[in-house]
Coordinates of C-alpha atoms in Angstrom, one line a residue:
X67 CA -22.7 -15.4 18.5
X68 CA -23.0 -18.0 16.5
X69 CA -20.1 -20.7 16.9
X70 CA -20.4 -22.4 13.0
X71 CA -20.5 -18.7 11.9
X72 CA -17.5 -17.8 13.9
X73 CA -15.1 -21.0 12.6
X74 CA -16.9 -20.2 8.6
X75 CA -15.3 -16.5 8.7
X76 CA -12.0 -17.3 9.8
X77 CA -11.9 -20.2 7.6
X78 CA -13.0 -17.6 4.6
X79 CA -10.4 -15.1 5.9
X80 CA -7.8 -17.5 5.0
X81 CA -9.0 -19.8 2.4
X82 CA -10.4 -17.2 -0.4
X83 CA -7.9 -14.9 -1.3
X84 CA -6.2 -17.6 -3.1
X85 CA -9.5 -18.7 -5.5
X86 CA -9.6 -15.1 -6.0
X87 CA -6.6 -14.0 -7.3
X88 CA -7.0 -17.3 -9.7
X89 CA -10.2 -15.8 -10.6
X90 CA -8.5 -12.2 -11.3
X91 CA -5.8 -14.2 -13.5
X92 CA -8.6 -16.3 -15.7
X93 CA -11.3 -13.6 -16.2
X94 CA -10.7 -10.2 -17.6
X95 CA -13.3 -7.9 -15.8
X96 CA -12.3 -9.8 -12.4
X97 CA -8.6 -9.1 -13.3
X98 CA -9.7 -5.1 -14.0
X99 CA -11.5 -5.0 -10.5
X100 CA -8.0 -6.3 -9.0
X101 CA -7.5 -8.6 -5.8
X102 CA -7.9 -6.1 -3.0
X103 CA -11.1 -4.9 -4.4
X104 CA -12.9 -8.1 -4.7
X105 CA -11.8 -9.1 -1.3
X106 CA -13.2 -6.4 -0.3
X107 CA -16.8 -7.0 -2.3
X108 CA -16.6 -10.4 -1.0
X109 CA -16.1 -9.2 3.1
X110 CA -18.6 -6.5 2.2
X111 CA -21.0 -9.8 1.2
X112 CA -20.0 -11.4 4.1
X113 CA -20.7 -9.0 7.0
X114 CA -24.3 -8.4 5.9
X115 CA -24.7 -11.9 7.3
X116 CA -25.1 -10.0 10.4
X117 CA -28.4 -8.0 9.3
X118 CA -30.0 -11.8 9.1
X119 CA -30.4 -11.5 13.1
X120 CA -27.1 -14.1 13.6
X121 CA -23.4 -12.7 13.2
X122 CA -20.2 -14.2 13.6
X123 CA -17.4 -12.1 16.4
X124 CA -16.6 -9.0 14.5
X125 CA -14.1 -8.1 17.3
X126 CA -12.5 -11.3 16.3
X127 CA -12.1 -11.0 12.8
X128 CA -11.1 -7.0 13.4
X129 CA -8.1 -8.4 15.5
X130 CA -7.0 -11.1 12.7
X131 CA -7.1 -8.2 10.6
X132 CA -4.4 -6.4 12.5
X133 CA -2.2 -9.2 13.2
X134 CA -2.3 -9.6 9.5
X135 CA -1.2 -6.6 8.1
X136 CA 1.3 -6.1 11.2
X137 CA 2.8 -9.4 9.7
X138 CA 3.1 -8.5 6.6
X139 CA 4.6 -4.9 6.7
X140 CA 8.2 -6.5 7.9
X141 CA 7.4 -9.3 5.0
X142 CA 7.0 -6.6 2.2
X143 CA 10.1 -4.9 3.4
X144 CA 12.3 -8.2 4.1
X145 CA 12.3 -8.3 -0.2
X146 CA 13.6 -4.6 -0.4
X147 CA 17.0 -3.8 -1.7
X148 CA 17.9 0.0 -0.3
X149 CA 20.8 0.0 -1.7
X150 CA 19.4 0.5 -5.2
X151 CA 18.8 3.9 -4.3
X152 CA 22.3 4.5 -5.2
X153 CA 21.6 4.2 -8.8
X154 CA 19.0 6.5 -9.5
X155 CA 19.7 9.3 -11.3
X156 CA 19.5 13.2 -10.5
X157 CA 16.4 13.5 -12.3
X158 CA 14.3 10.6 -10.5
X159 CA 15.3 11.9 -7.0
X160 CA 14.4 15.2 -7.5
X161 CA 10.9 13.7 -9.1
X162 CA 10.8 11.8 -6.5
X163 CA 11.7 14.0 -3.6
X164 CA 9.1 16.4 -5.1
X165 CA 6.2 13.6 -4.8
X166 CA 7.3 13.2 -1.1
X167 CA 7.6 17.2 -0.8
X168 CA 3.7 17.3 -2.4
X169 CA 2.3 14.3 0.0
X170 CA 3.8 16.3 3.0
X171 CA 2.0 19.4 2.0
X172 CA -1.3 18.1 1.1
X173 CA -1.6 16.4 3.9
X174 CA -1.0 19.1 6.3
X175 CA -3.7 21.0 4.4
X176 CA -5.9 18.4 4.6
X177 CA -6.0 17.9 8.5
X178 CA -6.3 21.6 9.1
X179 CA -9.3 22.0 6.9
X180 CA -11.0 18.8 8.0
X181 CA -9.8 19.9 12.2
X182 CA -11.3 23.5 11.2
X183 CA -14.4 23.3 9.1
X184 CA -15.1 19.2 9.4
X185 CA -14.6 18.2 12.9
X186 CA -16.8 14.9 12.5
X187 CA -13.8 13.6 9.6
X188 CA -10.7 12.3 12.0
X189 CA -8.9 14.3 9.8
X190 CA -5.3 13.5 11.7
X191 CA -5.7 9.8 11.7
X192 CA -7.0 10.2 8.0
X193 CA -4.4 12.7 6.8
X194 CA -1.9 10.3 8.0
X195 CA -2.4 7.1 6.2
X196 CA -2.6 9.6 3.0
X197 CA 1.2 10.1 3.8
X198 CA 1.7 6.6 3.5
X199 CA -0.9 5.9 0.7
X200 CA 1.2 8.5 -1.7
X201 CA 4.9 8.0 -0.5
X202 CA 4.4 4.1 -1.3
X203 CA 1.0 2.3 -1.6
X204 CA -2.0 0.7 0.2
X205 CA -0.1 -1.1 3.3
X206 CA 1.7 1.8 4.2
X207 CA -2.3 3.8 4.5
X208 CA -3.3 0.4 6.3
X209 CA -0.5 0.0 8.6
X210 CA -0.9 3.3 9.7
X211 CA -4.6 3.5 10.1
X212 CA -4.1 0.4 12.6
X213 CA -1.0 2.2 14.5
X214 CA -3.6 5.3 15.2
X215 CA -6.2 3.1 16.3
X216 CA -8.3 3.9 13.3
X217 CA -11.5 2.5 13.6
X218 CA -12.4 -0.5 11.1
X219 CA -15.6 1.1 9.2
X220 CA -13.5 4.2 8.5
X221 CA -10.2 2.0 7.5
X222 CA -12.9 0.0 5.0
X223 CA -14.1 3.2 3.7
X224 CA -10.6 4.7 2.7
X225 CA -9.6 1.2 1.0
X226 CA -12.8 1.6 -1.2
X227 CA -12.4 5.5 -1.9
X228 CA -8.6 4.9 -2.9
X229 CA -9.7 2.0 -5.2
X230 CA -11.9 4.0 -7.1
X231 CA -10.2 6.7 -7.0
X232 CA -6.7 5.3 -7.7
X233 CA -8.0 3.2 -10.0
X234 CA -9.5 6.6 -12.4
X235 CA -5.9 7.8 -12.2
X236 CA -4.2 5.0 -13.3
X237 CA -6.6 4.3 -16.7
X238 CA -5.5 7.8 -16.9
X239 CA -1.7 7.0 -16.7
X240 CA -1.8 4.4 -18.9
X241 CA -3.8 6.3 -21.8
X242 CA -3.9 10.3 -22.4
X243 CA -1.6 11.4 -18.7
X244 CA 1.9 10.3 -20.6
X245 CA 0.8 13.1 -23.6
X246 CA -0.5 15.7 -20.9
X247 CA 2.5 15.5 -18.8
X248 CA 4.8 16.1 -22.0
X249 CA 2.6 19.3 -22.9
X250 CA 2.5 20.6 -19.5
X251 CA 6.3 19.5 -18.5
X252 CA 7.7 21.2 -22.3
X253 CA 9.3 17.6 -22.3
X254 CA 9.3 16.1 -26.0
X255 CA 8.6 12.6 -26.2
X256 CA 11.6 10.1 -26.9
X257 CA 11.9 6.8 -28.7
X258 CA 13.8 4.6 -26.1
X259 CA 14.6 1.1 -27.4
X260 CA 17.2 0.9 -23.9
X261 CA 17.9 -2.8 -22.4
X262 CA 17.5 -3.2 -18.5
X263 CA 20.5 -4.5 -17.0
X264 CA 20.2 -8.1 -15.3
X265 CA 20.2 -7.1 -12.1
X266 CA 17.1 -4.4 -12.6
X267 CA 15.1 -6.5 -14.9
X268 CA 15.3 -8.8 -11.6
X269 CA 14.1 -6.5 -9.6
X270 CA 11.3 -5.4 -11.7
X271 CA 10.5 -8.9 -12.9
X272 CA 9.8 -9.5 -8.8
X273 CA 7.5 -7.3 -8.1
X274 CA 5.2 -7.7 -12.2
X275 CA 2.8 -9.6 -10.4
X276 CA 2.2 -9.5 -6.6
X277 CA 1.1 -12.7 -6.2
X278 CA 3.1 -15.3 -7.8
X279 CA 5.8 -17.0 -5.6
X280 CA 8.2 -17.9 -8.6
X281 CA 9.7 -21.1 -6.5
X282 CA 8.9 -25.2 -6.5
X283 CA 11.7 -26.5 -4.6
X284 CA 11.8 -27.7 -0.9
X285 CA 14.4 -25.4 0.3
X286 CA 12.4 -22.0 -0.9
X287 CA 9.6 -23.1 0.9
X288 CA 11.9 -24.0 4.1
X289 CA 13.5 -20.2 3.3
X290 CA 10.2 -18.6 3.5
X291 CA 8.9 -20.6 6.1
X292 CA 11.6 -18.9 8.5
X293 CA 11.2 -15.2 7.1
X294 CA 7.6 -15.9 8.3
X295 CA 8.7 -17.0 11.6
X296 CA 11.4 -14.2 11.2
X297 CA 8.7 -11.3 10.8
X298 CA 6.5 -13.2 13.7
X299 CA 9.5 -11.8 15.7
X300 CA 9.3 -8.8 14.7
X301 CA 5.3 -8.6 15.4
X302 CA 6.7 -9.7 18.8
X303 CA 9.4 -7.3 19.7
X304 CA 6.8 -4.8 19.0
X305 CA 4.7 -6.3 21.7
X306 CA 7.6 -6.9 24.2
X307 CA 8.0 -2.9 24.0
X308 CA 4.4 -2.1 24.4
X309 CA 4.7 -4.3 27.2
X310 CA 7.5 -2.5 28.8
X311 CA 6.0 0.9 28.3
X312 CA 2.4 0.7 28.9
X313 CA 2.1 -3.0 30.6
X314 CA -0.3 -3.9 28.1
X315 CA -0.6 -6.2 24.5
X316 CA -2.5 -5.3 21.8
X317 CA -3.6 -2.4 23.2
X318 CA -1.5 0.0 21.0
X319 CA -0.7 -1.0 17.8
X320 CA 1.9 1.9 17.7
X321 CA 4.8 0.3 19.3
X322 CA 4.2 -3.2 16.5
X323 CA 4.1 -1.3 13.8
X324 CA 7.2 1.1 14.6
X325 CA 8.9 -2.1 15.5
X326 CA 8.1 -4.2 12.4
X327 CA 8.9 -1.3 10.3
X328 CA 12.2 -0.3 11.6
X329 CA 12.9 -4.4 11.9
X330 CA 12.1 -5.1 8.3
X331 CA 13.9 -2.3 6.5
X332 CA 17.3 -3.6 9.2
X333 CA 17.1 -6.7 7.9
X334 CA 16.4 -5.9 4.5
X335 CA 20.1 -4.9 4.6
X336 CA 20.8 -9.0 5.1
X337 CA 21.7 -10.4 1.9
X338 CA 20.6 -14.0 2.4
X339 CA 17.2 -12.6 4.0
X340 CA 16.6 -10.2 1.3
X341 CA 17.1 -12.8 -1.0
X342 CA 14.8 -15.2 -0.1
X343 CA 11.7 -15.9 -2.3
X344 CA 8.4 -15.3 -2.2
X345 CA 8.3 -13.1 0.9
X346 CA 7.2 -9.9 -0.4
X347 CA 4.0 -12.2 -2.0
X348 CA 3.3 -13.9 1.2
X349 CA 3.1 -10.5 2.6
X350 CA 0.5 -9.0 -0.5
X351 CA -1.5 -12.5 0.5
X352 CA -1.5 -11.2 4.0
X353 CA -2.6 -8.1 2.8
X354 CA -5.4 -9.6 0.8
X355 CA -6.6 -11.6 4.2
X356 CA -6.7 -7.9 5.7
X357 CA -8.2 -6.6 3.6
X358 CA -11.1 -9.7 3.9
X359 CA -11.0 -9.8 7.4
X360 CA -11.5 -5.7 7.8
X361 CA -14.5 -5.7 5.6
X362 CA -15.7 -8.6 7.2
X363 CA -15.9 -6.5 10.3
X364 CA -17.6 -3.6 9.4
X365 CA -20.8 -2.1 10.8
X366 CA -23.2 -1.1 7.8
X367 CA -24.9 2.0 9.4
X368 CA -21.5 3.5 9.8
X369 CA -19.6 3.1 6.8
X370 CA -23.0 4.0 5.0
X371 CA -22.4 7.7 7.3
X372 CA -18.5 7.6 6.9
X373 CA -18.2 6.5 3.0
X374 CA -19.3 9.6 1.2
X375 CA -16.9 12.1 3.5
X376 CA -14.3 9.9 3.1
X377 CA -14.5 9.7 -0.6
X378 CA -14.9 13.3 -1.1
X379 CA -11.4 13.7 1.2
X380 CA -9.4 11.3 -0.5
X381 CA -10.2 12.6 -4.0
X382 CA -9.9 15.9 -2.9
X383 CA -6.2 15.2 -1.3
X384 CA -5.2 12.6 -4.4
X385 CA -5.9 15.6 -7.1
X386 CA -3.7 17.7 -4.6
X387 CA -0.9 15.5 -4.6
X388 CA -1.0 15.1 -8.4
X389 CA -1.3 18.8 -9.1
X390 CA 1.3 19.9 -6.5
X391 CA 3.8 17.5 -8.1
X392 CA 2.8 18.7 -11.6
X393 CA 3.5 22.6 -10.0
X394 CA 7.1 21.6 -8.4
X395 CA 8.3 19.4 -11.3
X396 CA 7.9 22.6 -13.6
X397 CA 9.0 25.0 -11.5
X398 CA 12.5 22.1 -10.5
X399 CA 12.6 21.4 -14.7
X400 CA 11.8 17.6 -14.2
X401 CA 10.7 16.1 -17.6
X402 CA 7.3 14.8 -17.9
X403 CA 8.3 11.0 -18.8
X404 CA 10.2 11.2 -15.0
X405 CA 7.3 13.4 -13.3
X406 CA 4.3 10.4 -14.6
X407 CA 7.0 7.3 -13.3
X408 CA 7.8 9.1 -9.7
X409 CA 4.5 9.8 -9.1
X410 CA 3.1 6.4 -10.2
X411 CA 5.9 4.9 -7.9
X412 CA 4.5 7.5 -4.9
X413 CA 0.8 7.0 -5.2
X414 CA 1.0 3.2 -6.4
X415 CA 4.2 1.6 -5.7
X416 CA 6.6 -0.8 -7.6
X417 CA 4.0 -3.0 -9.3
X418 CA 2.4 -0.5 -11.3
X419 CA 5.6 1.2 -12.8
X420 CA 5.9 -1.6 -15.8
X421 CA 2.6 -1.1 -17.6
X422 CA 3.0 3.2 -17.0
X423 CA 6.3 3.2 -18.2
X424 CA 5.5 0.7 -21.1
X425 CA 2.5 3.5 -21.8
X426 CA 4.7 6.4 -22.0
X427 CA 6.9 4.0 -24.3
X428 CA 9.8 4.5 -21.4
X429 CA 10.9 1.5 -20.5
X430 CA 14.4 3.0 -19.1
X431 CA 12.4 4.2 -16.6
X432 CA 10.8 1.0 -15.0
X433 CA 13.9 0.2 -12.6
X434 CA 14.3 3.7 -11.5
X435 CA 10.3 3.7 -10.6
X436 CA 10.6 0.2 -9.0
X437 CA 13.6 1.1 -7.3
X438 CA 11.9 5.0 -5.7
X439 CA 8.2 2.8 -5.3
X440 CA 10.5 -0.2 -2.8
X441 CA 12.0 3.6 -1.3
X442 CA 8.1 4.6 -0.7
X443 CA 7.0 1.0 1.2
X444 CA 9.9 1.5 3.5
X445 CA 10.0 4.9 4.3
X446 CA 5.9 5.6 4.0
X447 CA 4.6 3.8 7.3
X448 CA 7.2 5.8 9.6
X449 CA 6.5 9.0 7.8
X450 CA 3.1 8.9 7.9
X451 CA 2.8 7.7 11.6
X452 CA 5.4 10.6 12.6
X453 CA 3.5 13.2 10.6
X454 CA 0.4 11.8 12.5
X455 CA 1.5 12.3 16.0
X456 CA 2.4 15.7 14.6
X457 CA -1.4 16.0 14.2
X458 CA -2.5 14.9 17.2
X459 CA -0.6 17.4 19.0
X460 CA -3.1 19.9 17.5

C-alpha cells in the first residue's frame, strides 16, 4: 500500500464534499447531477487509481464509510420533530400509510422472486434497504445495507441505480405526474393561494436545502459541536452492546445502527436538542463523505458484474411501489394532489416536497409532506432492518 495514497484518500474523503456542493450551487448542470451523485463520480474517479498497479487501503476507507453514515443517522434524526405528526390530516395519513403499506409489499415480492428465480442477487439484504429507501430516503437504504453487512460494490451499485432511477421520477413529478395523478385519482385540480403557518414554514424552510447550516454565531457552533459528540455516544452505546452480546466491535453493524436509531428519534423528543442548528446538515455532509468514501472502495470487476442486476431490481421494485400506491390511493379515495406529495415524501424525503408541491401548484401540502418525509427518516432504518431479518429467516 501506498502510504501518501493512503493519507490523499482520507484527506479527499473529508475535504471535497464541501468544494462540491459549492460547485452544485454555482453551476446548473452540476446542481442537476446533485451532491451525492458527483461524490459518487468523483470516488468512482478515485478508486480506478488502483488499476495503475498502486492503491491506497480500501478496507480503510470502507470502515470510514460506516462510521460515517452510523454518525449521521442519530444526527438526521436529532432535527426531527415527531410530534408534528399530530397535525396531519386524515387524508395525508391514509396517503401516507398507503406508501408504507405499498413498500412493505413490494418488497416482500421482490426477495421472493430474486430468493426463487435469482439466487446470485442478495435479494434479502437488497429488498431491505428498498424498505428504507421508500419509507424515507437514501440514509435509511444506506444504513441498512451497512447493518446487513452488505458488501461495499453492491451498496455503490444501489446508490447509483436509485440516482438514476429516482432522479427519472422526480423530472416526472415536477412536470406531467401532478396532471396524471389528477386523471387517474378523478381528483380535480385546485387553485390554492393558502399561507403556511410560522411554525411549518420553519420546518420546511429547514430542510429547502440540505446543506446550508443557517447559523454564524459562536454559541451554534458550540451547540452543534456537542450534538456531534452527542451522536458519537450514540455510535458508542451501539458498540458497548455488541460488546456485551457477541464480545466483539465493529464486527456487526446491527447492534450501532439499532442503537443510533432508537437513540436519535429518543432524543429527538428533547426540546433544546431538537432545536439545535445545523445538525441534520452536518449529518447530509456525513452522508456525502459516505457516499465518497464507499465509492472510493469499490472493486471494478464486481460492480461492473453487480451494476446491471441491481439496476434492473431497483427499477423494477420503484415502478412497484409507485403503481401499488397509485392502486390503493383509488381504491382508499385519496386525491391525487395528496397521493404525488405522500409518495414524494416516501420515496424522497422532506427536501423534495417544496419544488413537487410547488409543481402541482399545492403549496398547503409542503408541511404535511415535510412533516410524513421527517416520519419516513425515523421510522425507515428500523423497518427495513426488521423486515430484513424477516428475510433472512427464509
Amino acid at each position: 500500500m501506498n502510504i501518501v495514497l493512503n493519507i490523499l484518500a482520507i484527506l479527499c474523503i473529508f475535504g471535497l464534499p464541501f468544494p462540491i456542493v459549492y460547485l452544485t450551487r454555482r453551476n446548473k448542470i452540476i446542481g442537476a447531477i446533485g451532491a451525492i451523485a458527483c461524490c459518487y463520480i468523483v470516488g468512482f474517479i478515485f478508486s480506478t487509481i488502483g488499476l495503475t498497479g498502486k492503491t491506497y487501503d480500501k478496507d480503510t476507507t470502507t470502515t470510514i464509510a460506516y462510521v460515517l453514515v452510523a454518525l449521521s443517522i442519530p444526527l438526521i434524526l436529532f432535527s426531527i420533530d415527531l410530534r408534528s405528526v399530530k397535525r396531519l390530516t386524515k387524508g395525508t395519513i391514509i396517503g401516507y400509510s398507503l406508501c408504507i403499506v405499498s413498500v412493505i409489499a413490494v418488497s416482500c415480492a421482490t426477495f421472493f422472486i430474486t430468493n426463487k428465480f435469482f439466487p446470485n442477487i442478495p435479494g434479502a439484504k437488497l429488498s431491505a434497504m428498498i424498505v428504507g429507501l421508500y419509507t424515507g430516503g437514501t440514509p435509511n437504504m444506506n444504513a441498512i445495507g451497512a447493518a446487513m453487512k452488505t458488501d461495499g460494490d453492491i451498496l455503490s451499485a444501489a446508490n447509483v441505480a436509485d440516482t438514476v432511477i429516482g432522479g427519472i421520477y422526480f423530472l416526472l413529478l415536477i412536470s406531467i405526474a401532478p396532471k396524471v395523478y389528477r386523471f387517474i385519482l378523478n381528483s380535480r385540480r385546485k387553485k390554492q393561494n393558502v399561507e403556511v403557518s410560522t411554525k411549518e414554514e420553519m420546518l420546511t424552510e429547514e430542510k429547502k436545502d440540505d446543506y446550508t447550516f443557517g447559523f454564524k454565531d459562536k454559541k451554534s457552533i458550540f451547540s452543534l459541536i456537542g450534538s456531534f459528540a452527542l451522536a458519537v455516544g450514540c455510535v458508542g452505546i451501539g458498540a458497548l452492546l455488541e460488546f456485551i452480546v457477541e464480545g466483539t466491535i465493529g464486527n456487526n453493524l446491527l447492534f450501532i445502527l439499532l442503537s443510533v436509531s432508537i437513540l436519535g428519534v429518543v432524543f429527538s423528543f428533547i426540546k433544546p436538542i431538537r432545536q439545535i442548528k445545523g445538525q441534520y446538515t452536518l449529518g447530509m455532509y456525513l452522508i456525502l463523505m459516505f457516499s465518497l468514501a464507499l465509492s472510493m472502495s469499490i472493486d471494478w470487476s464486481v460492480f461492473i458484474s453487480d451494476i446491471l442486476p441491481i439496476f434492473a431490481f431497483f427499477a423494477c421494485a420503484q415502478v412497484g411501489v409507485i403503481l401499488l400506491h397509485i392502486l390503493l390511493c383509488k381504491i382508499f379515495r385519496v386525491d391525487g394532489d395528496t397521493a404525488i406529495i405522500t409518495s414524494t415524501a416516501g420515496v424522497y424525503g422532506p427536501p423534495f416536497i417544496a419544488p413537487v408541491a410547488k409543481a402541482a401548484n399545492r403549496q398547503d401540502l409542503i408541511a404535511p409532506g415535510v412533516i410524513c418525509g421527517a416520519l419516513g427518516l425515523a421510522i425507515g432504518t428500523l423497518l427495513g432492518i426488521g423486515m430484513g431479518q424477516i428475510f433472512l429467516l427464509f
